[in-house]
Coordinates of C-alpha atoms in Angstrom, one line a residue:
Chain A
X15 CA 27.1 -41.3 17.0
X16 CA 23.4 -41.3 17.9
X17 CA 23.6 -37.6 19.0
X18 CA 25.6 -36.6 16.0
X19 CA 23.1 -37.9 13.5
X20 CA 20.2 -36.2 15.3
X21 CA 22.2 -33.0 15.4
X22 CA 22.7 -33.1 11.7
X23 CA 19.1 -33.7 11.1
X24 CA 18.1 -30.8 13.3
X25 CA 20.6 -28.5 11.6
X26 CA 19.2 -29.5 8.2
X27 CA 15.7 -29.0 9.3
X28 CA 16.4 -25.5 10.7
X29 CA 18.3 -24.5 7.7
X30 CA 15.4 -25.5 5.6
X31 CA 12.9 -23.6 7.7
X32 CA 14.9 -20.4 7.5
X33 CA 15.1 -20.2 3.7
X34 CA 13.2 -17.2 2.3
X35 CA 10.7 -17.7 -0.4
X36 CA 11.5 -15.7 -3.6
X37 CA 8.8 -17.0 -5.8
X38 CA 5.1 -17.2 -5.4
X39 CA 4.4 -20.6 -6.8
X40 CA 0.8 -20.8 -5.7
X41 CA -1.5 -22.5 -8.2
X42 CA -3.7 -19.4 -8.4
X43 CA -7.4 -19.1 -7.8
X44 CA -10.3 -19.6 -10.1
X45 CA -12.8 -16.8 -10.4
X46 CA -15.5 -16.9 -7.7
X47 CA -18.6 -14.8 -7.6
X48 CA -18.9 -13.1 -4.2
X49 CA -22.1 -12.0 -2.6
X50 CA -22.2 -8.2 -2.8
X51 CA -23.8 -8.2 0.6
X52 CA -20.9 -9.9 2.2
X53 CA -17.7 -8.5 3.7
X54 CA -14.6 -9.4 1.7
X55 CA -12.7 -12.1 3.5
X56 CA -9.4 -11.0 2.0
X57 CA -9.5 -7.2 1.9
X58 CA -11.6 -4.9 4.0
X59 CA -11.0 -1.5 5.4
X60 CA -13.0 1.1 7.2
X61 CA -14.3 2.8 4.0
X62 CA -17.5 2.3 2.2
X63 CA -17.9 -1.1 0.6
X64 CA -20.4 -2.9 -1.6
X65 CA -22.5 -4.3 1.2
X66 CA -22.9 -0.7 2.6
X67 CA -24.1 0.6 -0.7
X68 CA -26.6 -2.3 -1.1
X69 CA -27.9 -1.9 2.4
X70 CA -28.3 1.8 2.3
X71 CA -30.0 2.0 -1.1
X72 CA -32.4 -0.8 -0.2
X73 CA -33.4 1.0 3.0
X74 CA -33.9 4.3 1.1
X75 CA -36.0 2.7 -1.5
X76 CA -38.4 1.2 1.1
X77 CA -38.5 4.5 2.9
X78 CA -39.2 6.7 -0.1
X79 CA -42.0 4.3 -1.4
X80 CA -43.7 4.4 2.0
X81 CA -43.9 8.2 1.9
X82 CA -47.4 9.3 0.6
X83 CA -46.2 12.8 -0.4
X84 CA -43.8 11.2 -2.9
X85 CA -45.2 7.9 -3.9
X86 CA -48.9 8.2 -3.0
X87 CA -49.9 10.9 -5.4
X88 CA -52.7 10.3 -7.9
X89 CA -50.4 11.7 -10.7
X90 CA -47.0 10.0 -10.4
X91 CA -44.4 12.5 -9.2
X92 CA -41.5 13.2 -11.5
X93 CA -38.2 12.5 -9.6
X94 CA -34.6 13.3 -10.5
X95 CA -32.2 10.9 -8.9
X96 CA -28.6 11.5 -9.8
X97 CA -25.3 12.5 -8.1
X98 CA -25.3 16.2 -9.1
X99 CA -26.4 17.4 -5.7
X100 CA -25.2 14.4 -3.7
X101 CA -21.8 15.4 -2.2
X102 CA -19.0 13.5 -0.8
X103 CA -17.7 15.3 2.3
X104 CA -16.0 12.2 3.8
X105 CA -12.5 10.9 3.9
X106 CA -13.6 7.9 1.8
X107 CA -12.9 8.1 -1.9
X108 CA -16.0 6.9 -3.7
X109 CA -17.8 7.0 -7.0
X110 CA -21.1 8.5 -5.9
X111 CA -22.8 7.2 -9.0
X112 CA -22.6 3.7 -7.4
X113 CA -25.1 5.0 -4.8
X114 CA -27.4 7.2 -6.8
X115 CA -27.5 4.8 -9.8
X116 CA -28.5 1.8 -7.6
X117 CA -31.0 4.0 -5.8
X118 CA -32.7 5.2 -9.0
X119 CA -32.7 1.7 -10.6
X120 CA -34.1 0.0 -7.6
X121 CA -36.6 2.7 -6.9
X122 CA -37.8 2.7 -10.5
X123 CA -38.2 -1.1 -10.4
X124 CA -40.0 -1.2 -7.1
X125 CA -42.2 1.9 -7.7
X126 CA -43.9 0.2 -10.7
X127 CA -45.2 3.4 -12.1
X128 CA -45.9 5.2 -8.9
X129 CA -43.0 7.5 -9.7
X130 CA -41.7 8.8 -13.0
X131 CA -37.9 9.3 -13.3
X132 CA -36.5 12.2 -15.2
X133 CA -33.3 11.3 -17.0
X134 CA -31.5 14.6 -16.4
X135 CA -28.1 12.8 -16.5
X136 CA -28.9 11.9 -20.1
X137 CA -29.8 15.5 -20.9
X138 CA -27.3 16.0 -23.7
X139 CA -28.3 12.7 -25.3
X140 CA -31.9 13.7 -25.4
X141 CA -31.2 17.2 -26.6
X142 CA -29.1 16.0 -29.5
X143 CA -31.8 13.7 -30.7
X144 CA -34.5 16.3 -30.3
X145 CA -32.4 18.8 -32.2
X146 CA -31.8 16.4 -35.0
X147 CA -35.5 15.5 -35.2
X148 CA -36.5 19.1 -35.3
X149 CA -33.9 20.0 -37.9
X150 CA -35.2 17.2 -40.1
X151 CA -32.0 15.2 -39.9
X152 CA -34.1 12.4 -38.3
X153 CA -37.8 11.6 -38.5
X154 CA -40.1 12.1 -35.5
X155 CA -39.9 8.6 -34.1
X156 CA -43.1 6.7 -33.1
X157 CA -43.8 7.8 -29.6
X158 CA -44.8 11.5 -29.6
X159 CA -43.2 14.9 -29.7
X160 CA -43.4 17.3 -26.8
X161 CA -42.6 21.0 -26.6
X162 CA -40.2 20.5 -23.8
X163 CA -38.5 17.8 -21.8
X164 CA -40.0 16.8 -18.5
X165 CA -39.6 19.1 -15.6
X166 CA -38.9 17.5 -12.2
X167 CA -41.1 17.7 -9.1
X168 CA -38.5 16.3 -6.7
X169 CA -34.7 16.0 -6.9
X170 CA -32.3 14.0 -4.8
X171 CA -29.8 15.8 -2.7
X172 CA -27.6 14.5 0.1
X173 CA -24.2 14.2 1.6
X174 CA -21.7 11.6 2.6
X175 CA -19.9 12.7 5.7
X176 CA -17.5 10.8 7.9
X177 CA -15.6 11.1 11.2
X178 CA -12.3 9.3 11.8
X179 CA -10.7 8.2 15.0
X180 CA -7.6 6.2 15.7
X181 CA -5.7 5.0 18.7
X182 CA -2.0 4.9 18.2
X183 CA -1.2 2.4 21.0
X184 CA -3.4 -0.3 19.5
X185 CA -3.5 0.7 15.9
X186 CA -7.3 0.7 16.0
X187 CA -8.9 2.8 13.3
X188 CA -12.5 3.7 13.4
X189 CA -14.6 5.5 10.8
X190 CA -18.2 6.7 11.2
X191 CA -20.1 7.3 8.0
X192 CA -23.3 9.3 7.9
X193 CA -25.1 9.4 4.6
X194 CA -28.1 11.7 4.3
X195 CA -30.6 11.5 1.4
X196 CA -33.2 14.2 0.8
X197 CA -35.8 14.8 -1.9
X198 CA -36.3 18.5 -2.5
X199 CA -39.5 20.0 -3.8
X200 CA -38.2 21.8 -7.0
X201 CA -41.0 24.4 -6.8
X202 CA -41.4 25.2 -3.2
X203 CA -37.9 24.4 -2.0
X204 CA -39.1 22.2 0.8
X205 CA -37.9 18.7 1.8
X206 CA -40.8 16.4 1.9
X207 CA -38.6 13.3 2.5
X208 CA -35.3 12.7 4.3
X209 CA -33.5 9.5 5.0
X210 CA -30.3 8.8 6.9
X211 CA -28.0 5.8 6.9
X212 CA -25.1 5.5 9.2
X213 CA -22.5 3.0 10.1
X214 CA -19.2 2.8 11.9
X215 CA -16.4 0.4 11.2
X216 CA -13.5 -0.4 13.3
X217 CA -10.4 -2.4 12.3
X218 CA -7.0 -3.0 13.6
X219 CA -4.1 -3.5 11.3
X220 CA -1.4 -6.0 11.9
X221 CA 1.3 -4.8 14.3
X222 CA 3.6 -4.8 11.3
X223 CA 1.9 -1.8 9.8
X224 CA 1.2 0.3 12.9
Chain B
X27 CA -8.2 17.8 -17.8
X28 CA -7.7 19.5 -21.1
X29 CA -4.1 20.2 -21.5
X30 CA -1.0 18.4 -20.4
X31 CA 2.5 19.2 -21.3
X32 CA 5.5 17.3 -20.3
X33 CA 8.8 19.0 -20.7
X34 CA 12.4 18.5 -20.1
X35 CA 14.7 21.3 -19.6
X36 CA 17.8 22.6 -21.2
X37 CA 20.5 22.3 -18.7
X38 CA 22.4 25.3 -19.9
X39 CA 19.6 27.7 -19.3
X40 CA 19.1 26.3 -15.8
X41 CA 15.5 26.5 -16.5
X42 CA 12.8 24.0 -17.0
X43 CA 10.7 25.3 -19.8
X44 CA 7.4 23.9 -21.1
X45 CA 7.7 22.3 -24.4
X46 CA 6.9 19.1 -26.1
X47 CA 9.1 16.1 -25.7
X48 CA 9.3 12.8 -23.8
X49 CA 9.9 12.8 -20.1
X50 CA 12.8 11.0 -18.8
X51 CA 10.7 8.9 -16.4
X52 CA 10.8 5.3 -17.5
X53 CA 7.3 4.1 -17.0
X54 CA 7.9 1.0 -19.1
X55 CA 10.7 -0.1 -16.8
X56 CA 8.6 0.5 -13.7
X57 CA 5.8 -1.5 -15.3
X58 CA 8.1 -4.3 -16.1
X59 CA 9.4 -4.4 -12.5
X60 CA 5.8 -4.5 -11.3
X61 CA 5.0 -7.4 -13.6
X62 CA 7.9 -9.5 -12.3
X63 CA 7.5 -8.4 -8.7
X64 CA 6.8 -11.0 -6.0
X65 CA 3.4 -10.3 -4.4
X66 CA 4.9 -8.9 -1.2
X67 CA 6.5 -6.1 -3.2
X68 CA 3.6 -5.4 -5.5
X69 CA 2.4 -2.2 -3.8
X70 CA 5.9 -0.7 -3.8
X71 CA 6.3 -1.2 -7.5
X72 CA 2.7 -0.1 -8.2
X73 CA 3.4 3.2 -6.4
X74 CA 6.7 3.7 -8.3
X75 CA 4.9 2.9 -11.6
X76 CA 2.2 5.4 -10.7
X77 CA 4.6 8.3 -10.4
X78 CA 6.4 7.3 -13.6
X79 CA 3.1 7.1 -15.4
X80 CA 2.1 10.5 -14.2
X81 CA 5.4 11.9 -15.4
X82 CA 4.8 10.4 -18.8
X83 CA 1.3 11.7 -19.2
X84 CA -0.3 8.3 -18.7
X85 CA -2.9 9.8 -16.3
X86 CA -5.5 7.1 -16.6
X87 CA -3.0 4.4 -15.8
X88 CA -1.5 6.4 -13.0
X89 CA -4.9 6.8 -11.4
X90 CA -5.6 3.1 -11.7
X91 CA -2.2 2.3 -10.3
X92 CA -2.7 4.5 -7.3
X93 CA -6.2 3.2 -6.8
X94 CA -4.8 -0.3 -6.7
X95 CA -2.1 0.6 -4.2
X96 CA -4.5 2.5 -2.0
X97 CA -6.9 -0.5 -1.9
X98 CA -4.1 -2.4 -0.3
X99 CA -2.9 0.4 1.9
X100 CA -6.4 1.1 3.2
X101 CA -7.2 -2.6 3.6
X102 CA -6.6 -4.0 7.0
X103 CA -4.2 -6.9 7.2
X104 CA -5.4 -9.1 9.9
X105 CA -4.3 -12.8 10.2
X106 CA -2.5 -12.8 6.8
X107 CA 0.2 -15.4 6.1
X108 CA 2.8 -12.9 5.0
X109 CA 2.3 -10.8 8.2
X110 CA 2.6 -13.9 10.4
X111 CA 5.8 -14.8 8.6
X112 CA 7.3 -11.4 9.0
X113 CA 6.7 -11.6 12.7
X114 CA 8.4 -15.0 13.1
X115 CA 12.0 -15.5 14.0
X116 CA 12.9 -17.0 10.7
X117 CA 11.9 -14.3 8.3
X118 CA 13.0 -10.7 8.2
X119 CA 10.4 -7.9 8.4
X120 CA 10.7 -7.5 4.6
X121 CA 8.7 -10.7 4.2
X122 CA 5.5 -8.7 4.8
X123 CA 3.5 -7.2 2.1
X124 CA 4.8 -3.7 1.5
X125 CA 2.4 -0.9 2.5
X126 CA 5.1 1.7 3.3
X127 CA 5.8 3.8 6.3
X128 CA 3.2 6.5 7.1
X129 CA 5.0 9.2 5.0
X130 CA 4.9 6.9 2.0
X131 CA 1.3 6.0 2.5
X132 CA 0.4 9.6 2.9
X133 CA 2.2 10.3 -0.4
X134 CA 0.1 7.7 -2.2
X135 CA -3.0 9.6 -1.2
X136 CA -1.3 12.8 -2.2
X137 CA -0.7 11.6 -5.8
X138 CA -4.2 10.2 -6.1
X139 CA -5.6 13.5 -4.8
X140 CA -3.6 15.5 -7.4
X141 CA -5.0 13.3 -10.1
X142 CA -8.5 13.9 -8.9
X143 CA -7.8 17.6 -8.8
X144 CA -6.6 17.4 -12.4
X145 CA -9.9 15.8 -13.3
X146 CA -11.9 18.4 -11.4
X147 CA -13.2 15.9 -8.9
X148 CA -12.6 18.0 -5.9
X149 CA -14.6 15.9 -3.5
X150 CA -12.6 12.8 -4.1
X151 CA -9.4 14.9 -4.1
X152 CA -10.4 16.2 -0.7
X153 CA -11.1 12.6 0.5
X154 CA -7.7 11.6 -0.7
X155 CA -5.9 14.4 1.1
X156 CA -7.8 13.6 4.2
X157 CA -6.9 9.9 3.8
X158 CA -3.2 11.0 3.6
X159 CA -3.5 13.1 6.8
X160 CA -4.9 10.1 8.6
X161 CA -1.8 8.1 7.8
X162 CA 0.2 10.8 9.6
X163 CA -1.8 10.3 12.8
X164 CA 0.4 7.5 14.1
X165 CA 3.6 9.3 14.9
X166 CA 4.9 8.5 18.4
X167 CA 5.2 12.0 19.6
X168 CA 2.1 14.3 19.7
X169 CA 3.7 17.2 18.0
X170 CA 4.6 15.2 15.0
X171 CA 1.1 13.8 14.5
X172 CA -1.0 15.2 11.7
X173 CA 1.7 17.8 10.8
X174 CA 1.6 17.1 7.1
X175 CA 1.0 20.7 6.2
X176 CA 1.0 20.2 2.4
X177 CA -1.9 17.8 2.6
X178 CA -3.8 20.2 4.8
X179 CA -3.2 23.0 2.3
X180 CA -4.3 20.7 -0.6
X181 CA -7.4 19.7 1.4
X182 CA -8.1 23.4 1.8
X183 CA -7.6 24.0 -1.9
X184 CA -10.0 21.2 -2.8
X185 CA -12.5 22.7 -0.5
X186 CA -12.0 26.1 -2.0
X187 CA -12.5 24.9 -5.5
X188 CA -15.6 22.9 -4.4
X189 CA -17.1 26.0 -3.0
X190 CA -16.8 24.9 0.7
X191 CA -15.3 28.2 1.9
X192 CA -15.8 27.5 5.6
X193 CA -14.0 24.2 5.4
X194 CA -11.3 25.7 3.3
X195 CA -10.7 28.4 5.9
X196 CA -10.5 25.8 8.6
X197 CA -7.8 23.9 6.7
X198 CA -5.8 27.0 5.9
X199 CA -5.9 28.0 9.5
X200 CA -4.3 24.7 10.5
X201 CA -1.6 25.2 7.8
X202 CA -0.9 28.7 9.2
X203 CA -0.2 27.2 12.6
X204 CA 2.3 24.8 11.1
X205 CA 4.1 27.0 8.5
X206 CA 5.0 30.5 9.3
X207 CA 4.7 32.8 6.3
X208 CA 1.9 30.9 4.8
X209 CA -0.9 33.0 3.4
X210 CA -4.1 31.4 2.4
X211 CA -4.9 31.4 -1.4
X212 CA -6.9 34.5 -2.4
X213 CA -10.6 34.2 -3.2
X214 CA -11.0 33.4 -6.8
X215 CA -7.6 31.6 -7.0
X216 CA -7.7 29.2 -9.8
X217 CA -4.2 27.9 -10.3
X218 CA -2.2 25.7 -8.0
X219 CA 1.5 25.1 -8.6
X220 CA 3.1 22.1 -6.9
X221 CA 6.8 21.4 -7.2
X222 CA 8.5 18.3 -6.1
X223 CA 12.2 18.7 -5.5
X224 CA 15.0 16.3 -4.7
X225 CA 15.0 12.6 -4.3
X226 CA 13.3 10.2 -1.9
X227 CA 14.4 9.7 1.7
X228 CA 16.4 6.5 1.8
X229 CA 16.0 3.7 4.4
X230 CA 19.1 1.9 5.6
X231 CA 19.5 -0.9 8.0
X232 CA 21.6 -0.2 11.1
X233 CA 22.4 -1.9 14.4
X234 CA 22.9 -5.6 15.1
X235 CA 21.6 -7.6 12.2
X236 CA 20.4 -4.4 10.5
X237 CA 17.5 -4.5 12.9
X238 CA 17.0 -0.7 12.9
X239 CA 15.9 1.6 10.1
X240 CA 17.8 4.8 9.7
X241 CA 16.8 7.5 7.2
X242 CA 19.2 9.4 5.0
X243 CA 18.5 12.2 2.6
X244 CA 18.9 11.5 -1.1
X245 CA 22.4 11.9 -2.4
X246 CA 23.4 14.5 -4.9
X247 CA 20.1 16.3 -5.1
X248 CA 21.1 19.9 -4.2
X249 CA 17.8 21.6 -5.3
X250 CA 16.1 23.1 -2.3
X251 CA 13.9 25.9 -3.6
X252 CA 12.1 26.8 -6.8
X253 CA 10.8 29.9 -8.5
X254 CA 8.3 29.3 -11.3
X255 CA 7.8 31.8 -14.1
X256 CA 4.4 31.9 -15.7
X257 CA 4.5 33.8 -19.0
X258 CA 7.5 35.8 -17.7
X259 CA 6.0 36.5 -14.3
X260 CA 8.0 34.9 -11.5
X261 CA 6.2 33.2 -8.7
X262 CA 8.0 32.1 -5.6
X263 CA 6.9 28.8 -4.2
X264 CA 6.5 28.2 -0.5
X265 CA 8.4 25.2 1.0
X266 CA 5.5 23.2 2.4
X267 CA 6.9 19.8 3.2
X268 CA 10.1 18.0 3.9
X269 CA 9.5 14.3 3.4
X270 CA 12.8 13.4 5.1
X271 CA 11.6 15.2 8.2
X272 CA 8.3 13.4 8.0
X273 CA 10.2 10.1 7.7
X274 CA 12.4 10.7 10.7
X275 CA 9.8 12.1 13.0
X276 CA 7.6 9.1 12.9
X277 CA 9.2 7.8 16.1
X278 CA 9.4 4.2 17.2
X279 CA 7.3 1.5 15.6
X280 CA 5.5 -1.2 17.5
X281 CA 7.1 -3.8 15.3
X282 CA 10.5 -2.5 16.5
X283 CA 9.8 -4.3 19.8
X284 CA 9.3 -7.6 18.0
X285 CA 12.5 -7.1 16.0
X286 CA 14.4 -6.2 19.2
X287 CA 13.0 -9.4 20.7
X288 CA 14.4 -11.3 17.7
X289 CA 17.8 -9.7 18.3
X290 CA 17.7 -10.6 22.0
X291 CA 16.7 -14.1 21.2
X292 CA 19.5 -14.5 18.6
X293 CA 22.0 -13.2 21.1
X294 CA 20.8 -15.5 23.9
X295 CA 20.7 -18.6 21.8
X296 CA 24.2 -17.8 20.4
X297 CA 25.5 -17.4 23.9
X298 CA 23.9 -20.7 25.0
X299 CA 25.4 -22.4 22.0
X300 CA 28.8 -21.1 22.8
X301 CA 28.6 -22.0 26.5
X302 CA 27.4 -25.6 25.8
X303 CA 30.0 -26.0 23.1
X304 CA 32.7 -24.9 25.4
X305 CA 31.5 -27.2 28.3
X306 CA 31.4 -30.2 25.9
X307 CA 34.8 -29.4 24.5
X308 CA 36.5 -28.9 27.8
X309 CA 34.7 -31.9 29.3
X310 CA 36.0 -34.1 26.5
X311 CA 39.6 -32.9 27.3
X312 CA 39.1 -33.7 31.0
X313 CA 37.6 -37.1 30.1
X314 CA 40.5 -37.9 27.9
X315 CA 43.0 -37.0 30.7
X316 CA 41.3 -38.6 33.6
X317 CA 39.0 -41.1 32.0
X318 CA 35.3 -41.4 32.8
X319 CA 31.9 -42.4 31.4
X320 CA 30.5 -39.0 30.5
X321 CA 31.1 -39.2 26.8
X322 CA 27.4 -39.5 25.8
X323 CA 26.3 -36.6 28.0
X324 CA 29.1 -34.4 26.6
X325 CA 28.1 -35.4 23.1
X326 CA 24.5 -34.4 23.9
X327 CA 25.6 -31.0 25.2
X328 CA 27.6 -30.5 22.1
X329 CA 24.6 -31.3 19.9
X330 CA 22.3 -29.0 21.8
X331 CA 24.9 -26.3 21.7
X332 CA 25.2 -26.7 17.9
X333 CA 21.5 -26.5 17.5
X334 CA 21.4 -23.3 19.6
X335 CA 24.1 -21.8 17.4
X336 CA 22.2 -22.7 14.2
X337 CA 19.0 -21.3 15.6
X338 CA 20.8 -18.1 16.4
X339 CA 22.4 -17.9 13.0
X340 CA 19.0 -18.3 11.3
X341 CA 17.1 -15.7 13.2
X342 CA 16.3 -12.8 10.9
X343 CA 16.0 -9.5 12.7
X344 CA 16.6 -7.3 9.7
X345 CA 14.2 -4.4 9.5
X346 CA 12.3 -3.7 6.3
X347 CA 14.3 -1.1 4.3
X348 CA 12.3 -1.2 1.1
X349 CA 11.4 2.3 0.1
X350 CA 9.5 4.2 -2.5
X351 CA 12.4 5.5 -4.6
X352 CA 10.8 8.0 -6.9
X353 CA 9.3 10.2 -4.2
X354 CA 10.6 13.7 -3.9
X355 CA 12.4 15.1 -0.9
X356 CA 10.4 18.3 -0.5
X357 CA 7.1 19.8 -1.7
X358 CA 6.8 23.5 -2.7
X359 CA 3.4 25.0 -3.3
X360 CA 1.7 28.2 -4.4
X361 CA -1.9 29.0 -5.3
X362 CA -2.8 32.1 -7.3
X363 CA -5.3 33.8 -9.5
X364 CA -4.5 33.6 -13.2
X365 CA -6.6 35.3 -15.8
X366 CA -5.7 32.7 -18.4
X367 CA -3.9 29.4 -18.6
X368 CA -0.2 30.2 -18.7
X369 CA 1.3 29.3 -22.1
X370 CA 5.0 29.4 -21.0
X371 CA 6.0 27.9 -17.7
X372 CA 9.6 27.7 -16.5
X373 CA 11.1 26.6 -13.2
X374 CA 14.4 27.9 -11.8
X375 CA 15.8 25.6 -9.2
X376 CA 18.2 26.7 -6.5
X377 CA 20.4 25.0 -4.0
X378 CA 20.7 25.8 -0.3
X379 CA 23.0 28.8 -1.0
X380 CA 20.7 30.2 -3.6
X381 CA 22.8 29.1 -6.6
X382 CA 21.0 27.8 -9.7
X383 CA 20.9 24.1 -10.1
X384 CA 21.1 22.7 -13.6
X385 CA 19.0 19.6 -14.3
X386 CA 17.8 17.8 -17.4
X387 CA 15.3 15.7 -15.7
X388 CA 12.7 18.3 -14.8
X389 CA 9.1 17.5 -15.7
X390 CA 6.5 20.3 -16.0
X391 CA 2.9 19.4 -16.6
X392 CA -0.1 21.6 -16.7
X393 CA -3.6 20.4 -16.2
X394 CA -6.8 22.3 -16.7
X395 CA -10.0 20.7 -15.3
X396 CA -13.5 20.8 -16.6
X397 CA -14.2 23.9 -14.4
X398 CA -11.3 25.9 -15.8
X399 CA -9.1 25.5 -12.7
X400 CA -5.5 24.8 -13.3
X401 CA -2.8 22.6 -11.8
X402 CA 0.9 22.9 -12.6
X403 CA 2.9 19.9 -11.5
X404 CA 6.7 20.1 -11.5
X405 CA 9.0 17.2 -10.6
X406 CA 12.7 17.8 -10.6
X407 CA 13.7 14.1 -10.6
X408 CA 11.9 10.9 -11.5

């Protein structure tokens, strides 16, 4: 009798263990602010992520501001920083504006007047307003009027490139990213400043997905 | 993307003609399935909803859906609860979060790439097609690795539109090695036609406890080739991909060894249960006949045997046979130079023997990106 009872208990226990969940009844999770410099604990791959963008733009800001040809001129240089000539030649899908916008904003903030940023990406907005002012649809505003909009001295160019590798036996995936940044002299076609940021990520997916 | 036209075809004419009208794809139903899906199936229903959204001109939503699915597909699952469960004896492989087999993952990148092409974002289109090719790099046999010619062609096309002629040439060279008769798109080509024919490869469970996946072609989808007529000018499409072939040439999966282990464990424990049950039963008969004091020991054996049998019965070796059900069976592609956006597009579908196939489910959409380059997307079933 003693064995029979224990058997029944074991059988019930095992039957319970084997049942499949059909409903996710978790209580959910409240919104939590995550540090943009940290790696996601729940989802991370070998592509470019927030911490990479923050690190690379911070490094480029420091580098550009330490270059006397760009940031040490008596008359602040006019710089165009946008994604028009910043190409993605990698296997990572990315919104390039995330990089160039952060670079421009941080550079503008840290330069504190040592550089002047030309808003070429707002060109149509400015043109519309200027046209309306000159046509008399709007008054002249309070700043000033200029014959033309600002011409640039330097413009950002660059490329995101990557190289992938994988090992079938282990499911290990590796991606090397190389991001080059260059400021091009818009008169003389030279490159007074270049910067490079590179990183390689490796990850191994669960055996279930290999 | 300036123009999109969805069209259903008149069955009698055997042609899919561009016209206004709702597509047959039921995006609302797919979205509803997605909303009620358990988390482990979310990616599967997201992908299916993405295709339905594309067929119904919901391009923004389609892009968001594919982005969401690709975030999961590209994310590395290490030490997750669902994965641990799927590896255990007591849960079938389908307990894991769905990410699809490599051909399905590659197709997720393919659709996202097409949507980028439609927007004129050639760089991200190229990245998407490259991402898809990487998913094809895990086939067991060398010759079947990275043989997804359609993605190579599309990568080349994205390069060509982006002005990267050298990279385009490299990609086309790889396609030429894989597809005889392929001719690289001419310089100045500005229109890409992509036709998706047939139904999705099906996954079925086979073997003991359905522990193996076998693939079958979709049933009752006879269309095998397509000719597209642009303003009355016929254009033959090149057969570039057979997804069923991609599915069956993936080779063995590492997880199959774990599943085989589950099968072996179930068989062994079942045998142990049988043997112990038999010993206990026959021992009881002998004890009744000759007398003795072995009753407790025999009872113990019977109990252990029963436990072993229960364990065996509860082992779940079933392989994951969930599959992306609105994928096509084959892809047919052609790139050409068009002086203007075609106003009248029709598709003639044919079966293996060259006989016309009448369908009323054909979707034809035309996209024109910000640079004036066109994409015609045709799907025979959705």
